Short mmCIF file of C-alpha atoms and ligand atoms in Angstrom, two decimals:
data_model
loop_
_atom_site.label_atom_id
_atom_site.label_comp_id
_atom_site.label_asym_id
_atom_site.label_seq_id
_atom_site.Cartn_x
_atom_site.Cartn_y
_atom_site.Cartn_z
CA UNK A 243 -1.36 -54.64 -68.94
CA UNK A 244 2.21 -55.28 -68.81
CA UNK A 245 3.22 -58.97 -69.75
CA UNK A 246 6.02 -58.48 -66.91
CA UNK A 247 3.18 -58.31 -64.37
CA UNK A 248 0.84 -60.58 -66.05
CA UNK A 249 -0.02 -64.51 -65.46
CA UNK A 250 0.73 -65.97 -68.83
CA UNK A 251 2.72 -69.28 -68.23
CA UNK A 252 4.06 -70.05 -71.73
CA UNK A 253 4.70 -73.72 -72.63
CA UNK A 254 7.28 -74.03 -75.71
CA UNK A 255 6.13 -77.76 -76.41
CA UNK A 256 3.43 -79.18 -77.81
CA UNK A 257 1.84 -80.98 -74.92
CA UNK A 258 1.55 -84.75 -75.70
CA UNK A 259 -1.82 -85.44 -74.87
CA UNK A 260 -3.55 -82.66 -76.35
CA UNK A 261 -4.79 -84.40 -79.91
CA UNK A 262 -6.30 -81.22 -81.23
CA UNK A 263 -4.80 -77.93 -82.10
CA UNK A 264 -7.18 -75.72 -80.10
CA UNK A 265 -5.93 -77.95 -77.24
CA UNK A 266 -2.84 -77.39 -77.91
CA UNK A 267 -2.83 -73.97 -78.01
CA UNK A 268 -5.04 -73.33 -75.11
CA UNK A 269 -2.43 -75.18 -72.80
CA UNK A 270 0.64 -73.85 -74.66
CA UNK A 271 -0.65 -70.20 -74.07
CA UNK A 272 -1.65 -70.26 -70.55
CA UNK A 273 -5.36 -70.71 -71.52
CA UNK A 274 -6.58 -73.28 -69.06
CA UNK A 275 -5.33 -75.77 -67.11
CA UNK A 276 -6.41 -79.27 -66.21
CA UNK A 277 -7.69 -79.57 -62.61
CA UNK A 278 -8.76 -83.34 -63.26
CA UNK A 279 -10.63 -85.11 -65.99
CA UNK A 280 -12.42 -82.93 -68.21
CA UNK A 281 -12.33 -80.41 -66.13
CA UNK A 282 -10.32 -76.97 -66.11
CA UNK A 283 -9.62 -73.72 -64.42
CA UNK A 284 -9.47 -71.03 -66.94
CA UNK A 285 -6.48 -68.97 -66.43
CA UNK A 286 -6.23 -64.89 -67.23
CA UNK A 287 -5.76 -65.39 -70.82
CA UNK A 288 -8.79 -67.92 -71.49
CA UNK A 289 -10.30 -66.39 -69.07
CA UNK A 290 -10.24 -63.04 -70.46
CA UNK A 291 -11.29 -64.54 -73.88
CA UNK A 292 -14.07 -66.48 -72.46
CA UNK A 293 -15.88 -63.41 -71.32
CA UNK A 294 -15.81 -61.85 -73.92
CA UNK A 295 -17.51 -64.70 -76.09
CA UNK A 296 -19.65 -64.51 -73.04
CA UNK A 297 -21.06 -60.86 -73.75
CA UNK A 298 -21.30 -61.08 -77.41
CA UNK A 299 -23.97 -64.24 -76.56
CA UNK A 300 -25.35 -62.04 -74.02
CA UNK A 301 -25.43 -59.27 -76.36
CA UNK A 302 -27.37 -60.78 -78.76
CA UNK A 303 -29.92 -62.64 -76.93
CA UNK A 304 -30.87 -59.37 -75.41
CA UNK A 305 -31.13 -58.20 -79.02
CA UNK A 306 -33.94 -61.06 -79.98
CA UNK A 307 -36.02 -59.93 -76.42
CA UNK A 308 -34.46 -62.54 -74.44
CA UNK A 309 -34.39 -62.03 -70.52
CA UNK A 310 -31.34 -62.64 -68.38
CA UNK A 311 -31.90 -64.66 -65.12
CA UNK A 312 -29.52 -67.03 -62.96
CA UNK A 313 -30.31 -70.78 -61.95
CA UNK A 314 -27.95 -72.26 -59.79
CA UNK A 315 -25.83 -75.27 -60.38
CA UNK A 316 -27.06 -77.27 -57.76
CA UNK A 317 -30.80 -78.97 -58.33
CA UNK A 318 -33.03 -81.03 -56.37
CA UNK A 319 -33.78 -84.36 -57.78
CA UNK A 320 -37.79 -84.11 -56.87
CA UNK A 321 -38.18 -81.74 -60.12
CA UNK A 322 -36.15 -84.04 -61.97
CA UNK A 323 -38.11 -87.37 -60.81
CA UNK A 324 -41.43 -85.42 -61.61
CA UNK A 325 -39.75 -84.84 -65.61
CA UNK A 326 -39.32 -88.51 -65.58
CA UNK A 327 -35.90 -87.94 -66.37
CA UNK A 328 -33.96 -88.16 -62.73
CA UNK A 329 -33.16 -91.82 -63.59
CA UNK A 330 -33.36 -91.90 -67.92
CA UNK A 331 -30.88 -88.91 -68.08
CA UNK A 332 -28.56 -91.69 -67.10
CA UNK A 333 -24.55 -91.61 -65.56
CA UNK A 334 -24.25 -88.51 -67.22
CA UNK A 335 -25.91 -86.85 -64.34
CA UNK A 336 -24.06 -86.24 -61.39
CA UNK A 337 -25.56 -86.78 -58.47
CA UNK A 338 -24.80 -85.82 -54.92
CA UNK A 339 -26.43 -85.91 -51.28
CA UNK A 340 -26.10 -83.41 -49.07
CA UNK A 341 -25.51 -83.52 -45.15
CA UNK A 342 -29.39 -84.05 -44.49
CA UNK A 343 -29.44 -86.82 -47.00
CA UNK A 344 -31.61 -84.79 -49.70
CA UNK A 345 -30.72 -85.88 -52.96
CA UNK A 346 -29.00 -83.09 -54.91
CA UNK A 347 -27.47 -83.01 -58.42
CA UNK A 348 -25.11 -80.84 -60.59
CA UNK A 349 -27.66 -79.47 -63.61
CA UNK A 350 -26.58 -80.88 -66.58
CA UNK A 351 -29.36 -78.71 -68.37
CA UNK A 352 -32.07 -76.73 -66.96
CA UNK A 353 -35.66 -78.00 -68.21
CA UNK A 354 -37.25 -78.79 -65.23
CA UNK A 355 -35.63 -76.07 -62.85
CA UNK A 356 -37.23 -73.61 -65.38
CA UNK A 357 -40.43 -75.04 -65.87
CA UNK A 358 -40.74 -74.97 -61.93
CA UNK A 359 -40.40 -71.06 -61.93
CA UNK A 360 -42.08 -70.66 -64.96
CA UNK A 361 -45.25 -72.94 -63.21
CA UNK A 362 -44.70 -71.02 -59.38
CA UNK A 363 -45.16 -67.68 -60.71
CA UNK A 364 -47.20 -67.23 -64.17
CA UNK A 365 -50.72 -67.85 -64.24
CA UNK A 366 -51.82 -65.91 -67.27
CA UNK A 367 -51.20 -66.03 -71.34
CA UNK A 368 -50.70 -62.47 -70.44
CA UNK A 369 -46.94 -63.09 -69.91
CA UNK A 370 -46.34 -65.04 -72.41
CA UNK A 371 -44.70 -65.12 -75.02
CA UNK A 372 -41.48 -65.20 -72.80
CA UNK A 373 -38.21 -66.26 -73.42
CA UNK A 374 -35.65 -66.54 -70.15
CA UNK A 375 -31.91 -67.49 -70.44
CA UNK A 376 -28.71 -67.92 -68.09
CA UNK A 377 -25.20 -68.22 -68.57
CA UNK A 378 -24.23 -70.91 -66.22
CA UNK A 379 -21.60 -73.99 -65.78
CA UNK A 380 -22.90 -77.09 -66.29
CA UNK A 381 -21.94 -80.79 -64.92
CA UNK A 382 -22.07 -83.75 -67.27
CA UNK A 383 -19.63 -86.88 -66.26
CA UNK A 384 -19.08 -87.15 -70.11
CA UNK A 385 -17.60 -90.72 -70.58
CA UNK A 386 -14.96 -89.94 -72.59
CA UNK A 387 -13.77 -85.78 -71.68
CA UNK A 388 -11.53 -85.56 -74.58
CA UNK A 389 -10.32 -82.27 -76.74
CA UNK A 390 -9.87 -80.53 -73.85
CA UNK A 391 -12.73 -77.72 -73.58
CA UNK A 392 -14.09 -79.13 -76.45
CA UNK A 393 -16.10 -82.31 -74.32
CA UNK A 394 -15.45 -81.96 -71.04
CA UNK A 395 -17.41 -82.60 -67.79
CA UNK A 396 -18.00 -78.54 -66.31
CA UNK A 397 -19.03 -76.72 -69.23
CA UNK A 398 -20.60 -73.10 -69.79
CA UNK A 399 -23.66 -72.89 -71.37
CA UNK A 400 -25.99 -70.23 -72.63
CA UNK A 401 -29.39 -71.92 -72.27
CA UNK A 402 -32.52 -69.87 -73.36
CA UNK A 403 -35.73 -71.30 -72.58
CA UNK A 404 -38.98 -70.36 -74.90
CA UNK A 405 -42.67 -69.69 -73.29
CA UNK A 406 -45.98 -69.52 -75.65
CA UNK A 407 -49.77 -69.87 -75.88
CA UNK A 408 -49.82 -72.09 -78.72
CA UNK A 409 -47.57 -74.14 -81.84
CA UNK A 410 -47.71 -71.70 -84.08
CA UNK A 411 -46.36 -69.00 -81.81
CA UNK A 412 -43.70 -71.56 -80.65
CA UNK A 413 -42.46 -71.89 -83.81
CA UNK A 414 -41.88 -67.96 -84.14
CA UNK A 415 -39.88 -67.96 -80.89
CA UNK A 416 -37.88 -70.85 -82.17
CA UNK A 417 -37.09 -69.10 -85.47
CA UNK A 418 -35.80 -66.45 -83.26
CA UNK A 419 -33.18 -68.05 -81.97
CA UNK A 420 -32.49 -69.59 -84.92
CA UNK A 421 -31.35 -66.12 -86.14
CA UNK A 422 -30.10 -65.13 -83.00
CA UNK A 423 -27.69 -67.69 -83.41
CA UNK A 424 -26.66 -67.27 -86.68
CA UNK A 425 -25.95 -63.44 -85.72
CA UNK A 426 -24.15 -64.84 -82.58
CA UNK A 427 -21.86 -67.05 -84.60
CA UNK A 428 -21.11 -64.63 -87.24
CA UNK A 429 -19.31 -62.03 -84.57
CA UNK A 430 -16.66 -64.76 -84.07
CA UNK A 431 -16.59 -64.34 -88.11
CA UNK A 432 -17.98 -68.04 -87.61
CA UNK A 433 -20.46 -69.96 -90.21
CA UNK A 434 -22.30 -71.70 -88.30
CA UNK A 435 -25.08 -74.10 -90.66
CA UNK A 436 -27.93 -75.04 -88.73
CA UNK A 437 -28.54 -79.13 -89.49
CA UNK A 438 -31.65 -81.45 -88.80
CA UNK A 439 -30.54 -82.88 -85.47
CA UNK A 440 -31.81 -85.63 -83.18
CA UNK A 441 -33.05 -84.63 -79.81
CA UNK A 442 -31.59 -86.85 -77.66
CA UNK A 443 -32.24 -86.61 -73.81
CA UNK A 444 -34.04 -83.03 -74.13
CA UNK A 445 -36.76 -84.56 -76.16
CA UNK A 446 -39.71 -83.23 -78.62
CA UNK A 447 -39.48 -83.72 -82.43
CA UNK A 448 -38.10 -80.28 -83.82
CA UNK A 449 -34.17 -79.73 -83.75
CA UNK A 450 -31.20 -78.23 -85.00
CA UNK A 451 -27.59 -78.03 -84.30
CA UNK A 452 -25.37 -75.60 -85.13
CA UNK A 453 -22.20 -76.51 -86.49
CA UNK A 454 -18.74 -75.07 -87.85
CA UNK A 455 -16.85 -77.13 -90.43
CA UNK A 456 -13.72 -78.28 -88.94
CA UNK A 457 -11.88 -81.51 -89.88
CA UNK A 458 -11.55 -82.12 -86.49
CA UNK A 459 -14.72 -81.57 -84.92
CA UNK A 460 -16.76 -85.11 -83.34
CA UNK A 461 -19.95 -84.50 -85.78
CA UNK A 462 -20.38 -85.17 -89.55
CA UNK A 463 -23.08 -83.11 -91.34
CA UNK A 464 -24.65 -83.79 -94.81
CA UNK A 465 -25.59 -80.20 -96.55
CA UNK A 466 -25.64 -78.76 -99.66
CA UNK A 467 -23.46 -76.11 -100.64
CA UNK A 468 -26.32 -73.26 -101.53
CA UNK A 469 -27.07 -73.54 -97.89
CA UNK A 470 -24.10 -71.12 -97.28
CA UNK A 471 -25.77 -68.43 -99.87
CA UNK A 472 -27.66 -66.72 -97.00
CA UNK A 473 -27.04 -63.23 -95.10
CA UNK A 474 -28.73 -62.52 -91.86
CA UNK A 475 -27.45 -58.91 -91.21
CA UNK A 476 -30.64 -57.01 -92.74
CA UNK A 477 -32.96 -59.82 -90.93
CA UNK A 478 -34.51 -58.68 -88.28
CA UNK A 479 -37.22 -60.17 -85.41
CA UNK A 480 -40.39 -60.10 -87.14
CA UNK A 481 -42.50 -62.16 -89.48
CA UNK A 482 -41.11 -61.23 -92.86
CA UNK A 483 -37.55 -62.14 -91.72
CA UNK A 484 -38.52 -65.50 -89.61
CA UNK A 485 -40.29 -66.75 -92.98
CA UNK A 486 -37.37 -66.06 -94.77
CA UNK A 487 -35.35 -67.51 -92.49
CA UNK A 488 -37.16 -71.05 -91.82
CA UNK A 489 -38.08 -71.29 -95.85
CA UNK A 490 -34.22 -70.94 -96.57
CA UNK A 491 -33.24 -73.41 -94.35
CA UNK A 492 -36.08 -76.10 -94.72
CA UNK A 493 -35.08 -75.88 -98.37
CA UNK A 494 -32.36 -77.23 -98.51
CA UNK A 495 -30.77 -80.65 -97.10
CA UNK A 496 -28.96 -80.59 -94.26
CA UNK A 497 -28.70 -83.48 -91.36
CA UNK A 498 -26.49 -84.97 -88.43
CA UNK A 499 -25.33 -88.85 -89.09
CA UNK A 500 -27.85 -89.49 -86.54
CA UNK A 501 -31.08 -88.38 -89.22
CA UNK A 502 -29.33 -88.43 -92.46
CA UNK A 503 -30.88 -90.44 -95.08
CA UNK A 504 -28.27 -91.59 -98.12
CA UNK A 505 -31.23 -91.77 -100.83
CA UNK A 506 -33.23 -88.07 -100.38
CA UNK A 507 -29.40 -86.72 -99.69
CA UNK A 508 -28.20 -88.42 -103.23
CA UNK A 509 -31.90 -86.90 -104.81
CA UNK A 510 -32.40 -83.59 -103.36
CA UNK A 511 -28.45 -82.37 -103.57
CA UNK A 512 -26.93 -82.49 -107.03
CA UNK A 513 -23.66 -83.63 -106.77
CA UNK A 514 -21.66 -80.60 -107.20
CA UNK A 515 -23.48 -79.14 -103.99
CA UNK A 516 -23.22 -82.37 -102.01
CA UNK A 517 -20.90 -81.23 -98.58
CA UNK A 518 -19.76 -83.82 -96.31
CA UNK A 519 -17.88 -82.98 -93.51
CA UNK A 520 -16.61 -82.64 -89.97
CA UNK A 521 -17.68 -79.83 -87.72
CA UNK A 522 -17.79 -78.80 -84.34
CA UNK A 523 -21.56 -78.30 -82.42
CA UNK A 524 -21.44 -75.09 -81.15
CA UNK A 525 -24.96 -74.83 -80.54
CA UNK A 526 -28.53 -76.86 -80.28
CA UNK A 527 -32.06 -75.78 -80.29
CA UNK A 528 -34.78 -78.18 -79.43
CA UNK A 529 -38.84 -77.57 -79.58
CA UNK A 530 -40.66 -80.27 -77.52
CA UNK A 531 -44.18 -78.31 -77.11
CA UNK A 532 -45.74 -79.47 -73.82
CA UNK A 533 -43.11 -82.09 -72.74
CA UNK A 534 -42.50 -80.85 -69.54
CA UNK A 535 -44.77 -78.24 -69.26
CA UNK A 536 -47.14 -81.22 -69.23
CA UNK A 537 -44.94 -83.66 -66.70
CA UNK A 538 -44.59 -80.44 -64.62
CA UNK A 539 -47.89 -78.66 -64.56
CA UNK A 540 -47.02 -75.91 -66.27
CA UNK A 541 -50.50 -74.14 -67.24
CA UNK A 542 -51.44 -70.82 -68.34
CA UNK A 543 -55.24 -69.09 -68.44
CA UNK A 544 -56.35 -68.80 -72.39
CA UNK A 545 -58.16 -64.78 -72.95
CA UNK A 546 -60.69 -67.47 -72.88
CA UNK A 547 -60.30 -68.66 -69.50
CA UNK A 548 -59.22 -72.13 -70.52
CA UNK A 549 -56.61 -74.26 -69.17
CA UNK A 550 -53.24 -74.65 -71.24
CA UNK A 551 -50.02 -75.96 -70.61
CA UNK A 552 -47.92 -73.81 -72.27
CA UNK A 553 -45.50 -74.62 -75.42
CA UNK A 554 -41.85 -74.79 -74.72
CA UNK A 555 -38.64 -74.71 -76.65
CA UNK A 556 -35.11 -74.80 -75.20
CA UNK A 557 -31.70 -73.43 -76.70
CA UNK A 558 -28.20 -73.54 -75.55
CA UNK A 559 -25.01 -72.27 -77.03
CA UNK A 560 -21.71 -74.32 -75.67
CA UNK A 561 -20.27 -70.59 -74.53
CA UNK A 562 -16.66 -72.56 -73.24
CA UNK A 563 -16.90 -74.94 -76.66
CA UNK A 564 -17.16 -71.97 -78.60
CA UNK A 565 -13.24 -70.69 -77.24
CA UNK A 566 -11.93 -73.93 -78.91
CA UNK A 567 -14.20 -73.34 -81.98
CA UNK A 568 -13.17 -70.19 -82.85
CA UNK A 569 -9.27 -71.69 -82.30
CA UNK A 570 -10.00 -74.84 -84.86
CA UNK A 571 -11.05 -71.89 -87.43
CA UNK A 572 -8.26 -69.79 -86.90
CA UNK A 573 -5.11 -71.45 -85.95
CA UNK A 574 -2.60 -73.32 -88.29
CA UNK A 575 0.73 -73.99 -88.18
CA UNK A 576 1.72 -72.56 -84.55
CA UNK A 577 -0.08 -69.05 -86.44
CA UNK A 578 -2.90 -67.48 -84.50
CA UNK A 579 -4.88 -64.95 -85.32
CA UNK A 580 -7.87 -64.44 -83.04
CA UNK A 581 -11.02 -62.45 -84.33
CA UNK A 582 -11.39 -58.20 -83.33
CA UNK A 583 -14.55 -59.09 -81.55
CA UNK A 584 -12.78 -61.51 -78.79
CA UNK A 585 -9.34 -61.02 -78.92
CA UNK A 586 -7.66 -61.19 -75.33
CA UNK A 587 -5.99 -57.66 -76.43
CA UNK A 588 -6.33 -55.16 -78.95
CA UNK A 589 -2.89 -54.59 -79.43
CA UNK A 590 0.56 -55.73 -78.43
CA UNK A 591 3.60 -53.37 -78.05
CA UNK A 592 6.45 -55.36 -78.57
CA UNK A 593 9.64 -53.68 -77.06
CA UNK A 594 12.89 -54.33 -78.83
CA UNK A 595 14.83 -52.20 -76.41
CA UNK A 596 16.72 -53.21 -73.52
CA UNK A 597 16.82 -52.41 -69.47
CA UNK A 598 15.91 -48.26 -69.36
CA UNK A 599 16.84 -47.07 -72.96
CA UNK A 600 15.56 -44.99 -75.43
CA UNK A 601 13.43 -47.51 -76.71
CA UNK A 602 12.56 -48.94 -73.86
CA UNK A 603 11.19 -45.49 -73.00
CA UNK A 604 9.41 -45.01 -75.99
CA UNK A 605 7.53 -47.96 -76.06
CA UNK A 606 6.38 -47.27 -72.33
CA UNK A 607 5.62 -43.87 -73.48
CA UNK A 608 3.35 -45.30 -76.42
CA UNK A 609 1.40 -47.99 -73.92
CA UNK A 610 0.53 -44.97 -71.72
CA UNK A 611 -0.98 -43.32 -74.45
CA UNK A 612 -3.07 -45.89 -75.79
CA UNK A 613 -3.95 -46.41 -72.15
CA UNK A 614 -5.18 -43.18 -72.03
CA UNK A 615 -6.82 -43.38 -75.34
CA UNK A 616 -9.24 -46.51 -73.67
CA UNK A 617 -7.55 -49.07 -75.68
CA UNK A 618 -6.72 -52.28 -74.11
CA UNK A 619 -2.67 -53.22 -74.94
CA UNK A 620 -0.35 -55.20 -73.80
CA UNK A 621 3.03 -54.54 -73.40
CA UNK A 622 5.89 -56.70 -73.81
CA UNK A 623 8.34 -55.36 -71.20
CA UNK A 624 10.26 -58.88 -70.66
CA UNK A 625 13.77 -59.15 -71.18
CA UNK A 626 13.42 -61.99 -73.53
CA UNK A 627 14.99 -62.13 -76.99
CA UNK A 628 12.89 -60.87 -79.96
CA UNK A 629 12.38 -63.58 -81.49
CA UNK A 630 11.17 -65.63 -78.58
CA UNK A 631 8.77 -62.55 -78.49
CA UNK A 632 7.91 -62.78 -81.83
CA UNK A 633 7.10 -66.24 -81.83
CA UNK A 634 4.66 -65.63 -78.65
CA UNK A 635 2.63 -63.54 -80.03
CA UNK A 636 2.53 -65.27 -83.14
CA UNK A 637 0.95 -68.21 -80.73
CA UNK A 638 -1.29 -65.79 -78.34
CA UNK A 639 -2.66 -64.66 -81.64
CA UNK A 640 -2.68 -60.62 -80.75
CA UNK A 641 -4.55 -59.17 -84.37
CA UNK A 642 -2.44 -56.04 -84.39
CA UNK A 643 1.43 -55.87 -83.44
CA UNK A 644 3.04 -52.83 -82.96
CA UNK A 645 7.17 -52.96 -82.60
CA UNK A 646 9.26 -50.77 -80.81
CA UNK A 647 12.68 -50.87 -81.83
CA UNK A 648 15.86 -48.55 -82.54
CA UNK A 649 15.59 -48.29 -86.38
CA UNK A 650 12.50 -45.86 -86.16
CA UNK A 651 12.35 -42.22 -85.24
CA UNK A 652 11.00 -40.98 -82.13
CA UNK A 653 7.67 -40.47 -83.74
CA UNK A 654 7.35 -43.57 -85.74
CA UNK A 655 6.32 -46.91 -84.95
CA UNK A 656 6.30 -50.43 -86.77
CA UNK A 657 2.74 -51.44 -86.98
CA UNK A 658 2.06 -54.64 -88.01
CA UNK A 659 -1.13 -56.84 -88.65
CA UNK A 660 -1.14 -60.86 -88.21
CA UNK A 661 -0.12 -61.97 -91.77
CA UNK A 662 0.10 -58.95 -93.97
CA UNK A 663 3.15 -56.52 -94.39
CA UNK A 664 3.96 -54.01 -91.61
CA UNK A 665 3.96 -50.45 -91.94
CA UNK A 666 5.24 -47.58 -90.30
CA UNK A 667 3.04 -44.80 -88.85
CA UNK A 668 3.02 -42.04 -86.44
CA UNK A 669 1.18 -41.95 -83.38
CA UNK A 670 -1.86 -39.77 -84.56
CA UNK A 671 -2.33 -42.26 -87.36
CA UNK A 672 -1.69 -45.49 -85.16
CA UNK A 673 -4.33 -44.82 -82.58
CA UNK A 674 -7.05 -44.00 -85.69
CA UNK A 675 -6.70 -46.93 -87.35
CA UNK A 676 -6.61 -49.00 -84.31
CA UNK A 677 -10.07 -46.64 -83.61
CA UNK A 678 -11.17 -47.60 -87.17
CA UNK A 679 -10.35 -51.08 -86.80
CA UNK A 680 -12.20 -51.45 -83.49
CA UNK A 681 -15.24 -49.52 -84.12
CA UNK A 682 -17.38 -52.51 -85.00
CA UNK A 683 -16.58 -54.58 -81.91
C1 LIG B 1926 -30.54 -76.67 -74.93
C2 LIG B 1926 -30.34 -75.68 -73.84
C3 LIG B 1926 -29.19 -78.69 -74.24
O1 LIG B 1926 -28.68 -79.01 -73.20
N1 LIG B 1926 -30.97 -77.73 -72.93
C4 LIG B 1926 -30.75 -76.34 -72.59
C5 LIG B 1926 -30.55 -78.01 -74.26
N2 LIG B 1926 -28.62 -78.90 -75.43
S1 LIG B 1926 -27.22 -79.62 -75.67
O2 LIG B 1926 -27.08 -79.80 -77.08
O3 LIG B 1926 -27.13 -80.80 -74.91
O4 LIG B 1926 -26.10 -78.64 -75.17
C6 LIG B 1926 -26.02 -77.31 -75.69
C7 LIG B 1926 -24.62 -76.99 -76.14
O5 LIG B 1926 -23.70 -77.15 -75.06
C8 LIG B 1926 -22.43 -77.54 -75.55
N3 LIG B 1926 -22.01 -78.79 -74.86
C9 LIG B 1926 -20.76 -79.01 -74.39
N4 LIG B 1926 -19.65 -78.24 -74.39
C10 LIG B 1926 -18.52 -78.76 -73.85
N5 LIG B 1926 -18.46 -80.00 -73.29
C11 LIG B 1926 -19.55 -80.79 -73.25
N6 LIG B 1926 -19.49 -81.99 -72.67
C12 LIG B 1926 -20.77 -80.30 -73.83
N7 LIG B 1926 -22.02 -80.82 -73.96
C13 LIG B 1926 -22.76 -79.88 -74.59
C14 LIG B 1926 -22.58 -77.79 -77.05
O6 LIG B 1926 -22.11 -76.66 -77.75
C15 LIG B 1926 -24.08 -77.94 -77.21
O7 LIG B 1926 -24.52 -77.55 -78.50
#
């Protein structure tokens, strides 16, 4: 791409009534833009960014055996009336009537729509166990949209809903996606800690959210430090690794406000492990067994031709929350540095030369090459000053910089990563270490 015929309205100023920095940056870089209250159009550059996040999610719920589908955004109240929770969901719910009257609404979450299919078309413990998942927008008229992406009203969510015969088997596909997540999060180079949540509107009695320490994030977790001394890149899905997994994280403290409890927090964490702090929810996983599979009629034939409504769990992953997320952990003093795995580009080719020179030719030369080598670059072709350039890309948070100017020789280039020393190379070395660099992504 070449920034000269790209849409990436800059804004030099720090936009007044953006309060946090991934805010900030998202509107200063051509990110999004505010249609109306809380919610946003995502232009190229966010755009580009989001779906990317997007396919890493994707990526690894395929990896724990989850299923993609699509569920609209539009529902019909009668499934939600059946739930019970058409009027206790409350004015979060949007709600609309179309031309015939019927009453419509914009899903906020997808419980009931699922547990509709789920009832229409399996019969059998045959199918199950069965996790199903979609990456759709969702609608909730949030009070107070604030933080721009961060809580606003159209959202996109990854929401993966669990199917099984009985508790026990619940709770393995619940530990699944427990890990799932925790492999999710760490490809943004994210710790995420899973903490005792409440369940709120979605119900049941089993819940965690997923949070990233951030001094400005809305939630405040109580954890203890050891809960950090855990790898999940050898775990895999089966039993060994889901015991593992739920024993490590049931042993040690860790709660929302909502649950926490001052006394077994003071008793169970010595004090040199006791963390409290801000973070951001980038994710919450609920089990609530036969809530609506029960309210909806959900029922599966036992091998022993009994009745059953089945056991259900549902996750979701704020897929647009995570953009601002992975800002909060990466962006400080007008210094961005996005991770490999999502950055908008791979590279940048800054060009230092002017109208059709030398340079100017040589850094063309270069983006054609790494073109042709499948990498995607960007090229600076614009006729603004470096520095202006410099400070950019500093903002737009490009990992790898490479700089075209007159000082080098024709076979020698300035490559540079985000806050370490720049080097020069030649063009066989540039394009391996950008391979090198990139062959984890
Ligand atoms: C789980 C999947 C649910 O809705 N039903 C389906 C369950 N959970 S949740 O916690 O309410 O939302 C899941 C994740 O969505 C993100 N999120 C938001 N992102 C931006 N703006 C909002 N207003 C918003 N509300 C929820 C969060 O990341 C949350 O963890």
């Amino acid at each position: 791409m070449k920034l000269s015929n790209y849409f990436l309205p800059i804004i030099k100023e720090i936009p007044s009534d953006a309060k946090i920095k991934s805010h900030q940056l998202m509107i200063r870089t051509g990110m999004i833009r505010q249609s109306t209250s809380g919610i946003y159009s995502w232009l190229p550059l966010g755009f580009k960014i989001l779906k990317k996040i997007e396919n890493i999610v994707r990526d690894e719920q395929n990896k724990a055996g989850a299923i993609e589908m699509l569920m609209p955004t539009i529902q019909s109240a009668e499934i939600w009336k059946e739930s019970g929770r058409y009027d206790s969901y409350g004015q979060e719910m949007l709600k609309i009537n179309d031309r015939q009257k019927r009453e419509l609404l914009y899903g906020p979450t997808n419980e009931e729509l699922i547990t509709q299919i789920f009832r229409d078309n399996i019969k059998s413990y045959k199918s199950l166990p069965l996790l199903l998942y979609h990456i759709q927008w969702k609608f909730r008229d949030e009070i107070r949209p604030r933080f721009g992406i961060m809580r606003c009203r159209e959202f996109l969510m990854k929401d993966t809903y669990s199917f099984d015969l009985n508790e026990k088997n619940a709770e393995i596909s619940y530990y699944k996606m427990m890990l799932s997540y925790l492999k999710t999060f760490e490809r943004f180079n994210l710790k995420a800690i899973p903490v005792k949540a409440d369940t709120g509107p979605i119900g049941g009695n089993l819940s965690h959210e997923f949070i990233i320490l951030a001094d400005t994030g809305e939630s405040e977790i109580f954890t203890d430090s050891e809960i950090f001394n855990f790898e999940t890149k050898l775990l895999e899905y089966n039993d060994v690794s889901l015991k593992k997994l739920s024993s490590h994280f049931s042993k040690f403290y860790s709660s929302t406000s909502d649950l926490h409890d001052v006394n077994k927090f003071q008793k169970q964490v010595p004090k040199k492990n006791q963390i409290i702090k801000k973070g951001v929810e980038v994710g919450h996983i609920f089990y609530f067994g036969q809530k609506y599979s029960k309210s909806l009629n959900a029922i599966v034939n036992t091998r022993e031709s009994k009745s059953v409504n089945v056991y259900m769990g549902s996750y979701g992953i704020g897929v647009s929350r995570l953009v601002g997320a992975i800002i909060e952990a990466n962006y400080n003093n007008n210094f961005m540095k996005w991770p490999k795995s999502v950055t908008p580009f791979q590279a940048v080719i800054i060009n230092l030369g002017k109208d059709n020179d030398t340079v100017t030719i040589k850094a063309n030369n270069l983006y054609q090459k790494l073109i042709h080598n499948k990498f995607d670059v960007i090229l600076d072709d614009t006729d603004a000053n470096p520095s202006s350039k410099f400070k950019n890309f500093e903002l737009i948070g490009i990992p790898f910089q490479i700089i075209v100017g007159s000082k080098h020789h024709d076979d020698e280039f300035e490559f540079k990563e985000l806050g370490k020393d720049s080097k020069i190379v030649n063009l066989d070395s540039l394009i391996s270490i950008l391979k090198e660099e990139y062959s984890n992504c």
